[in-house]
Amino acid sequence: MKGQIKVKKLNDTGLYISEMDWDNTYICKENPIGNFVMVIEPLSGFDGGIIYFDKKTDGYLIEGEGYILVGRPDEIQKRVRKWKQEYAQKPFKHKEKKLS
Protein backbone atom coordinates (compact mmCIF):
# COMPACT_ATOMS: atom_id res chain seq x y z
CA MET A 1 0.00 0.00 0.00
CA LYS A 2 1.08 3.60 -0.45
CA GLY A 3 2.40 5.17 2.73
CA GLN A 4 3.61 8.55 3.96
CA ILE A 5 5.55 9.47 7.09
CA LYS A 6 7.46 12.50 8.27
CA VAL A 7 11.19 12.10 8.90
CA LYS A 8 13.98 14.41 10.07
CA LYS A 9 16.39 13.57 7.23
CA LEU A 10 16.65 11.57 4.03
CA ASN A 11 18.91 8.51 3.95
CA ASP A 12 20.79 6.76 1.13
CA THR A 13 18.89 3.47 1.34
CA GLY A 14 15.34 4.80 1.02
CA LEU A 15 14.26 2.61 3.97
CA TYR A 16 12.39 4.49 6.70
CA ILE A 17 11.10 3.05 9.95
CA SER A 18 9.07 5.04 12.46
CA GLU A 19 9.50 4.97 16.20
CA MET A 20 7.50 2.26 17.92
CA ASP A 21 4.01 3.36 18.89
CA TRP A 22 0.81 1.69 20.05
CA ASP A 23 -2.81 1.79 18.99
CA ASN A 24 -6.03 0.09 20.09
CA THR A 25 -6.52 -1.04 16.48
CA TYR A 26 -3.61 -3.51 16.77
CA ILE A 27 -4.48 -5.01 20.16
CA CYS A 28 -4.84 -8.78 20.12
CA LYS A 29 -3.83 -11.77 22.27
CA GLU A 30 -0.29 -11.82 20.81
CA ASN A 31 -0.01 -8.00 20.94
CA PRO A 32 -1.86 -6.88 24.11
CA ILE A 33 -0.56 -3.29 24.03
CA GLY A 34 -1.03 -2.81 20.27
CA ASN A 35 2.64 -2.10 19.42
CA PHE A 36 3.43 -1.16 15.82
CA VAL A 37 5.94 0.60 13.58
CA MET A 38 5.42 2.08 10.13
CA VAL A 39 7.87 1.19 7.36
CA ILE A 40 8.38 2.94 4.00
CA GLU A 41 10.68 1.29 1.46
CA PRO A 42 11.51 1.59 -2.24
CA LEU A 43 9.83 -1.45 -3.80
CA SER A 44 9.03 -1.80 -7.48
CA GLY A 45 5.40 -2.52 -6.53
CA PHE A 46 4.85 1.15 -5.80
CA ASP A 47 5.57 3.54 -8.65
CA GLY A 48 8.68 1.77 -9.89
CA GLY A 49 10.51 1.76 -6.56
CA ILE A 50 10.67 5.51 -6.08
CA ILE A 51 10.65 7.31 -2.73
CA TYR A 52 9.17 10.78 -3.14
CA PHE A 53 9.95 13.57 -0.70
CA ASP A 54 8.65 17.02 0.08
CA LYS A 55 10.92 19.34 2.12
CA LYS A 56 9.14 20.82 5.13
CA THR A 57 10.43 23.34 7.69
CA ASP A 58 11.13 20.64 10.29
CA GLY A 59 12.06 17.67 8.09
CA TYR A 60 10.70 15.78 5.10
CA LEU A 61 7.40 14.18 4.20
CA ILE A 62 8.20 10.97 2.31
CA GLU A 63 6.02 8.62 0.29
CA GLY A 64 6.65 5.07 -0.92
CA GLU A 65 5.63 1.45 -0.42
CA GLY A 66 4.19 1.38 3.10
CA TYR A 67 3.71 -1.31 5.74
CA ILE A 68 2.67 -1.53 9.36
CA LEU A 69 4.47 -4.13 11.49
CA VAL A 70 2.68 -5.23 14.64
CA GLY A 71 3.62 -7.55 17.50
CA ARG A 72 5.86 -7.83 20.51
CA PRO A 73 8.60 -5.16 20.65
CA ASP A 74 11.41 -7.73 20.48
CA GLU A 75 9.93 -9.34 17.34
CA ILE A 76 9.43 -5.97 15.67
CA GLN A 77 12.99 -4.89 16.53
CA LYS A 78 14.38 -8.16 15.12
CA ARG A 79 12.55 -7.64 11.82
CA VAL A 80 13.66 -3.99 11.68
CA ARG A 81 17.33 -4.93 12.26
CA LYS A 82 17.16 -7.52 9.46
CA TRP A 83 15.55 -4.99 7.11
CA LYS A 84 18.21 -2.37 7.88
CA GLN A 85 21.01 -4.88 7.22
CA GLU A 86 19.50 -5.83 3.86
CA TYR A 87 19.28 -2.18 2.81
CA ALA A 88 22.67 -1.09 4.19
CA GLN A 89 24.45 -1.76 0.88
CA LYS A 90 21.75 -0.43 -1.49
CA PRO A 91 22.26 3.26 -2.30
CA PHE A 92 19.00 4.84 -3.42
CA LYS A 93 17.97 8.13 -4.98
CA HIS A 94 14.92 10.14 -4.00
CA LYS A 95 12.67 12.33 -6.17
CA GLU A 96 11.21 15.61 -5.02
CA LYS A 97 7.43 15.94 -5.38
CA LYS A 98 4.73 18.07 -3.79
CA LEU A 99 3.03 15.80 -1.22
CA SER A 100 -0.06 16.64 0.79
Coordinates of C-alpha atoms in Angstrom, one line a residue:
M1 CA 0.0 0.0 0.0
K2 CA 1.1 3.6 -0.4
G3 CA 2.4 5.2 2.7
Q4 CA 3.6 8.5 4.0
I5 CA 5.5 9.5 7.1
K6 CA 7.5 12.5 8.3
V7 CA 11.2 12.1 8.9
K8 CA 14.0 14.4 10.1
K9 CA 16.4 13.6 7.2
L10 CA 16.7 11.6 4.0
N11 CA 18.9 8.5 3.9
D12 CA 20.8 6.8 1.1
T13 CA 18.9 3.5 1.3
G14 CA 15.3 4.8 1.0
L15 CA 14.3 2.6 4.0
Y16 CA 12.4 4.5 6.7
I17 CA 11.1 3.0 9.9
S18 CA 9.1 5.0 12.5
E19 CA 9.5 5.0 16.2
M20 CA 7.5 2.3 17.9
D21 CA 4.0 3.4 18.9
W22 CA 0.8 1.7 20.1
D23 CA -2.8 1.8 19.0
N24 CA -6.0 0.1 20.1
T25 CA -6.5 -1.0 16.5
Y26 CA -3.6 -3.5 16.8
I27 CA -4.5 -5.0 20.2
C28 CA -4.8 -8.8 20.1
K29 CA -3.8 -11.8 22.3
E30 CA -0.3 -11.8 20.8
N31 CA 0.0 -8.0 20.9
P32 CA -1.9 -6.9 24.1
I33 CA -0.6 -3.3 24.0
G34 CA -1.0 -2.8 20.3
N35 CA 2.6 -2.1 19.4
F36 CA 3.4 -1.2 15.8
V37 CA 5.9 0.6 13.6
M38 CA 5.4 2.1 10.1
V39 CA 7.9 1.2 7.4
I40 CA 8.4 2.9 4.0
E41 CA 10.7 1.3 1.5
P42 CA 11.5 1.6 -2.2
L43 CA 9.8 -1.4 -3.8
S44 CA 9.0 -1.8 -7.5
G45 CA 5.4 -2.5 -6.5
F46 CA 4.9 1.2 -5.8
D47 CA 5.6 3.5 -8.7
G48 CA 8.7 1.8 -9.9
G49 CA 10.5 1.8 -6.6
I50 CA 10.7 5.5 -6.1
I51 CA 10.6 7.3 -2.7
Y52 CA 9.2 10.8 -3.1
F53 CA 9.9 13.6 -0.7
D54 CA 8.6 17.0 0.1
K55 CA 10.9 19.3 2.1
K56 CA 9.1 20.8 5.1
T57 CA 10.4 23.3 7.7
D58 CA 11.1 20.6 10.3
G59 CA 12.1 17.7 8.1
Y60 CA 10.7 15.8 5.1
L61 CA 7.4 14.2 4.2
I62 CA 8.2 11.0 2.3
E63 CA 6.0 8.6 0.3
G64 CA 6.6 5.1 -0.9
E65 CA 5.6 1.5 -0.4
G66 CA 4.2 1.4 3.1
Y67 CA 3.7 -1.3 5.7
I68 CA 2.7 -1.5 9.4
L69 CA 4.5 -4.1 11.5
V70 CA 2.7 -5.2 14.6
G71 CA 3.6 -7.5 17.5
R72 CA 5.9 -7.8 20.5
P73 CA 8.6 -5.2 20.6
D74 CA 11.4 -7.7 20.5
E75 CA 9.9 -9.3 17.3
I76 CA 9.4 -6.0 15.7
Q77 CA 13.0 -4.9 16.5
K78 CA 14.4 -8.2 15.1
R79 CA 12.5 -7.6 11.8
V80 CA 13.7 -4.0 11.7
R81 CA 17.3 -4.9 12.3
K82 CA 17.2 -7.5 9.5
W83 CA 15.6 -5.0 7.1
K84 CA 18.2 -2.4 7.9
Q85 CA 21.0 -4.9 7.2
E86 CA 19.5 -5.8 3.9
Y87 CA 19.3 -2.2 2.8
A88 CA 22.7 -1.1 4.2
Q89 CA 24.4 -1.8 0.9
K90 CA 21.8 -0.4 -1.5
P91 CA 22.3 3.3 -2.3
F92 CA 19.0 4.8 -3.4
K93 CA 18.0 8.1 -5.0
H94 CA 14.9 10.1 -4.0
K95 CA 12.7 12.3 -6.2
E96 CA 11.2 15.6 -5.0
K97 CA 7.4 15.9 -5.4
K98 CA 4.7 18.1 -3.8
L99 CA 3.0 15.8 -1.2
S100 CA -0.1 16.6 0.8

